[in-house]
Protein backbone atom coordinates (compact mmCIF):
# COMPACT_ATOMS: atom_id res chain seq x y z
CA UNK A 1 0.00 0.00 0.00
CA UNK A 2 1.20 3.51 -0.75
CA UNK A 3 -0.28 6.88 0.06
CA UNK A 4 0.32 9.37 -2.71
CA UNK A 5 0.76 12.37 -0.42
CA UNK A 6 3.02 10.63 2.11
CA UNK A 7 6.52 12.09 2.29
CA UNK A 8 8.01 8.84 3.64
CA UNK A 9 6.41 6.80 0.82
CA UNK A 10 8.04 9.26 -1.58
CA UNK A 11 11.40 8.63 0.09
CA UNK A 12 10.84 4.87 -0.31
CA UNK A 13 10.05 5.29 -4.03
CA UNK A 14 13.01 7.64 -4.53
CA UNK A 15 10.80 10.55 -5.53
CA UNK A 16 12.20 12.56 -2.60
CA UNK A 17 15.91 12.18 -1.83
CA UNK A 18 17.16 11.17 1.60
CA UNK A 19 20.44 10.10 3.12
CA UNK A 20 19.66 6.40 3.31
CA UNK A 21 21.80 4.35 5.66
CA UNK A 22 20.12 0.94 5.53
CA UNK A 23 17.63 -0.82 3.31
CA UNK A 24 16.23 -4.32 3.03
CA UNK A 25 13.06 -5.91 1.63
CA UNK A 26 10.74 -4.51 4.33
CA UNK A 27 12.54 -1.59 5.94
CA UNK A 28 14.40 1.61 5.17
CA UNK A 29 16.54 3.78 7.44
CA UNK A 30 17.56 7.34 6.63
CA UNK A 31 18.90 10.39 8.46
CA UNK A 32 16.32 12.70 10.05
CA UNK A 33 16.30 16.01 8.15
CA UNK A 34 15.88 17.85 11.50
CA UNK A 35 18.42 15.98 13.59
CA UNK A 36 18.67 16.46 17.33
CA UNK A 37 22.28 15.35 16.97
CA UNK A 38 24.51 13.57 14.48
CA UNK A 39 23.25 10.11 13.58
CA UNK A 40 19.57 10.85 14.29
CA UNK A 41 17.89 8.27 12.07
CA UNK A 42 14.36 7.25 11.16
CA UNK A 43 13.59 3.58 10.53
CA UNK A 44 10.39 2.98 8.57
CA UNK A 45 8.48 0.11 6.99
CA UNK A 46 8.55 0.41 3.19
CA UNK A 47 4.82 -0.26 3.10
CA UNK A 48 2.59 2.56 4.29
CA UNK A 49 1.19 2.07 7.79
CA UNK A 50 0.02 5.12 9.69
CA UNK A 51 1.34 3.89 13.04
CA UNK A 52 3.44 1.00 14.29
CA UNK A 53 0.28 -0.40 15.90
CA UNK A 54 -1.15 -0.89 12.39
CA UNK A 55 1.74 -3.10 11.29
CA UNK A 56 1.42 -6.89 11.11
CA UNK A 57 3.60 -8.47 13.80
CA UNK A 58 6.11 -9.94 11.35
CA UNK A 59 6.68 -6.55 9.69
CA UNK A 60 7.00 -4.88 13.08
CA UNK A 61 9.52 -7.51 14.16
CA UNK A 62 11.58 -6.96 11.01
CA UNK A 63 11.53 -3.20 11.61
CA UNK A 64 12.66 -3.57 15.22
CA UNK A 65 15.51 -5.89 14.21
CA UNK A 66 16.82 -3.08 11.98
CA UNK A 67 16.41 -0.66 14.90
CA UNK A 68 18.43 -3.03 17.12
CA UNK A 69 21.16 -3.35 14.49
CA UNK A 70 21.53 0.43 14.17
CA UNK A 71 21.33 1.04 17.93
CA UNK A 72 24.19 -1.40 18.46
CA UNK A 73 26.25 0.07 15.64
CA UNK A 74 25.65 3.73 16.56
CA UNK A 75 27.13 3.34 20.04
CA UNK A 76 30.35 2.37 18.32
CA UNK A 77 30.25 4.96 15.51
CA UNK A 78 29.10 8.01 17.45
CA UNK A 79 30.67 7.03 20.79
CA UNK A 80 27.73 8.25 22.85
CA UNK A 81 26.89 6.69 26.23
CA UNK A 82 23.39 5.75 25.01
CA UNK A 83 21.43 5.39 21.80
CA UNK A 84 17.78 6.18 22.48
CA UNK A 85 14.71 4.92 20.64
CA UNK A 86 11.38 6.61 20.42
CA UNK A 87 8.09 6.40 18.60
CA UNK A 88 6.12 9.58 19.06
CA UNK A 89 3.58 9.42 16.28
CA UNK A 90 3.19 13.20 16.25
CA UNK A 91 4.64 14.25 12.93
CA UNK A 92 4.61 12.26 9.67
CA UNK A 93 1.67 9.79 9.57
CA UNK A 94 3.81 6.88 8.35
CA UNK A 95 5.07 4.52 11.05
CA UNK A 96 8.65 5.32 12.10
CA UNK A 97 11.08 4.73 14.92
CA UNK A 98 13.67 7.35 15.87
CA UNK A 99 17.17 6.06 16.63
CA UNK A 100 19.13 8.76 18.38
CA UNK A 101 22.69 8.80 19.72
CA UNK A 102 22.41 10.51 23.13
CA UNK A 103 24.91 12.41 25.26
CA UNK A 104 22.34 13.05 27.99
CA UNK A 105 18.77 12.11 28.85
CA UNK A 106 17.61 15.52 27.56
CA UNK A 107 18.50 14.49 24.01
CA UNK A 108 15.49 12.20 23.64
CA UNK A 109 13.36 14.80 21.96
CA UNK A 110 13.31 16.41 18.57
CA UNK A 111 11.77 19.46 20.25
CA UNK A 112 15.14 21.17 20.39
CA UNK A 113 15.35 21.51 16.64
CA UNK A 114 11.87 23.05 16.47
CA UNK A 115 12.31 25.44 19.40
CA UNK A 116 15.80 26.49 18.35
CA UNK A 117 15.60 26.86 14.60
CA UNK A 118 19.31 26.76 13.97
CA UNK A 119 20.48 26.46 10.35
CA UNK A 120 19.95 23.01 8.89
CA UNK A 121 23.14 21.01 8.53
CA UNK A 122 24.57 21.01 5.02
CA UNK A 123 24.15 18.27 2.42
CA UNK A 124 27.83 17.43 2.94
CA UNK A 125 27.33 17.03 6.69
CA UNK A 126 24.49 14.55 6.10
CA UNK A 127 26.51 12.72 3.41
CA UNK A 128 29.47 12.38 5.74
CA UNK A 129 27.27 11.01 8.54
CA UNK A 130 25.55 8.55 6.17
CA UNK A 131 28.97 7.38 4.96
CA UNK A 132 30.20 6.80 8.55
CA UNK A 133 27.20 4.51 9.09
CA UNK A 134 27.03 2.65 5.78
CA UNK A 135 30.72 1.77 5.76
CA UNK A 136 30.22 -0.06 9.08
CA UNK A 137 27.20 -2.10 7.96
ZN1 LIG B 1 3.71 6.46 3.71
Short mmCIF file of C-alpha atoms in Angstrom, two decimals, residues 8-128:
data_model
loop_
_atom_site.label_atom_id
_atom_site.label_comp_id
_atom_site.label_asym_id
_atom_site.label_seq_id
_atom_site.Cartn_x
_atom_site.Cartn_y
_atom_site.Cartn_z
CA UNK A 8 8.01 8.84 3.64
CA UNK A 9 6.41 6.80 0.82
CA UNK A 10 8.04 9.26 -1.58
CA UNK A 11 11.40 8.63 0.09
CA UNK A 12 10.84 4.87 -0.31
CA UNK A 13 10.05 5.29 -4.03
CA UNK A 14 13.01 7.64 -4.53
CA UNK A 15 10.80 10.55 -5.53
CA UNK A 16 12.20 12.56 -2.60
CA UNK A 17 15.91 12.18 -1.83
CA UNK A 18 17.16 11.17 1.60
CA UNK A 19 20.44 10.10 3.12
CA UNK A 20 19.66 6.40 3.31
CA UNK A 21 21.80 4.35 5.66
CA UNK A 22 20.12 0.94 5.53
CA UNK A 23 17.63 -0.82 3.31
CA UNK A 24 16.23 -4.32 3.03
CA UNK A 25 13.06 -5.91 1.63
CA UNK A 26 10.74 -4.51 4.33
CA UNK A 27 12.54 -1.59 5.94
CA UNK A 28 14.40 1.61 5.17
CA UNK A 29 16.54 3.78 7.44
CA UNK A 30 17.56 7.34 6.63
CA UNK A 31 18.90 10.39 8.46
CA UNK A 32 16.32 12.70 10.05
CA UNK A 33 16.30 16.01 8.15
CA UNK A 34 15.88 17.85 11.50
CA UNK A 35 18.42 15.98 13.59
CA UNK A 36 18.67 16.46 17.33
CA UNK A 37 22.28 15.35 16.97
CA UNK A 38 24.51 13.57 14.48
CA UNK A 39 23.25 10.11 13.58
CA UNK A 40 19.57 10.85 14.29
CA UNK A 41 17.89 8.27 12.07
CA UNK A 42 14.36 7.25 11.16
CA UNK A 43 13.59 3.58 10.53
CA UNK A 44 10.39 2.98 8.57
CA UNK A 45 8.48 0.11 6.99
CA UNK A 46 8.55 0.41 3.19
CA UNK A 47 4.82 -0.26 3.10
CA UNK A 48 2.59 2.56 4.29
CA UNK A 49 1.19 2.07 7.79
CA UNK A 50 0.02 5.12 9.69
CA UNK A 51 1.34 3.89 13.04
CA UNK A 52 3.44 1.00 14.29
CA UNK A 53 0.28 -0.40 15.90
CA UNK A 54 -1.15 -0.89 12.39
CA UNK A 55 1.74 -3.10 11.29
CA UNK A 56 1.42 -6.89 11.11
CA UNK A 57 3.60 -8.47 13.80
CA UNK A 58 6.11 -9.94 11.35
CA UNK A 59 6.68 -6.55 9.69
CA UNK A 60 7.00 -4.88 13.08
CA UNK A 61 9.52 -7.51 14.16
CA UNK A 62 11.58 -6.96 11.01
CA UNK A 63 11.53 -3.20 11.61
CA UNK A 64 12.66 -3.57 15.22
CA UNK A 65 15.51 -5.89 14.21
CA UNK A 66 16.82 -3.08 11.98
CA UNK A 67 16.41 -0.66 14.90
CA UNK A 68 18.43 -3.03 17.12
CA UNK A 69 21.16 -3.35 14.49
CA UNK A 70 21.53 0.43 14.17
CA UNK A 71 21.33 1.04 17.93
CA UNK A 72 24.19 -1.40 18.46
CA UNK A 73 26.25 0.07 15.64
CA UNK A 74 25.65 3.73 16.56
CA UNK A 75 27.13 3.34 20.04
CA UNK A 76 30.35 2.37 18.32
CA UNK A 77 30.25 4.96 15.51
CA UNK A 78 29.10 8.01 17.45
CA UNK A 79 30.67 7.03 20.79
CA UNK A 80 27.73 8.25 22.85
CA UNK A 81 26.89 6.69 26.23
CA UNK A 82 23.39 5.75 25.01
CA UNK A 83 21.43 5.39 21.80
CA UNK A 84 17.78 6.18 22.48
CA UNK A 85 14.71 4.92 20.64
CA UNK A 86 11.38 6.61 20.42
CA UNK A 87 8.09 6.40 18.60
CA UNK A 88 6.12 9.58 19.06
CA UNK A 89 3.58 9.42 16.28
CA UNK A 90 3.19 13.20 16.25
CA UNK A 91 4.64 14.25 12.93
CA UNK A 92 4.61 12.26 9.67
CA UNK A 93 1.67 9.79 9.57
CA UNK A 94 3.81 6.88 8.35
CA UNK A 95 5.07 4.52 11.05
CA UNK A 96 8.65 5.32 12.10
CA UNK A 97 11.08 4.73 14.92
CA UNK A 98 13.67 7.35 15.87
CA UNK A 99 17.17 6.06 16.63
CA UNK A 100 19.13 8.76 18.38
CA UNK A 101 22.69 8.80 19.72
CA UNK A 102 22.41 10.51 23.13
CA UNK A 103 24.91 12.41 25.26
CA UNK A 104 22.34 13.05 27.99
CA UNK A 105 18.77 12.11 28.85
CA UNK A 106 17.61 15.52 27.56
CA UNK A 107 18.50 14.49 24.01
CA UNK A 108 15.49 12.20 23.64
CA UNK A 109 13.36 14.80 21.96
CA UNK A 110 13.31 16.41 18.57
CA UNK A 111 11.77 19.46 20.25
CA UNK A 112 15.14 21.17 20.39
CA UNK A 113 15.35 21.51 16.64
CA UNK A 114 11.87 23.05 16.47
CA UNK A 115 12.31 25.44 19.40
CA UNK A 116 15.80 26.49 18.35
CA UNK A 117 15.60 26.86 14.60
CA UNK A 118 19.31 26.76 13.97
CA UNK A 119 20.48 26.46 10.35
CA UNK A 120 19.95 23.01 8.89
CA UNK A 121 23.14 21.01 8.53
CA UNK A 122 24.57 21.01 5.02
CA UNK A 123 24.15 18.27 2.42
CA UNK A 124 27.83 17.43 2.94
CA UNK A 125 27.33 17.03 6.69
CA UNK A 126 24.49 14.55 6.10
CA UNK A 127 26.51 12.72 3.41
CA UNK A 128 29.47 12.38 5.74
#
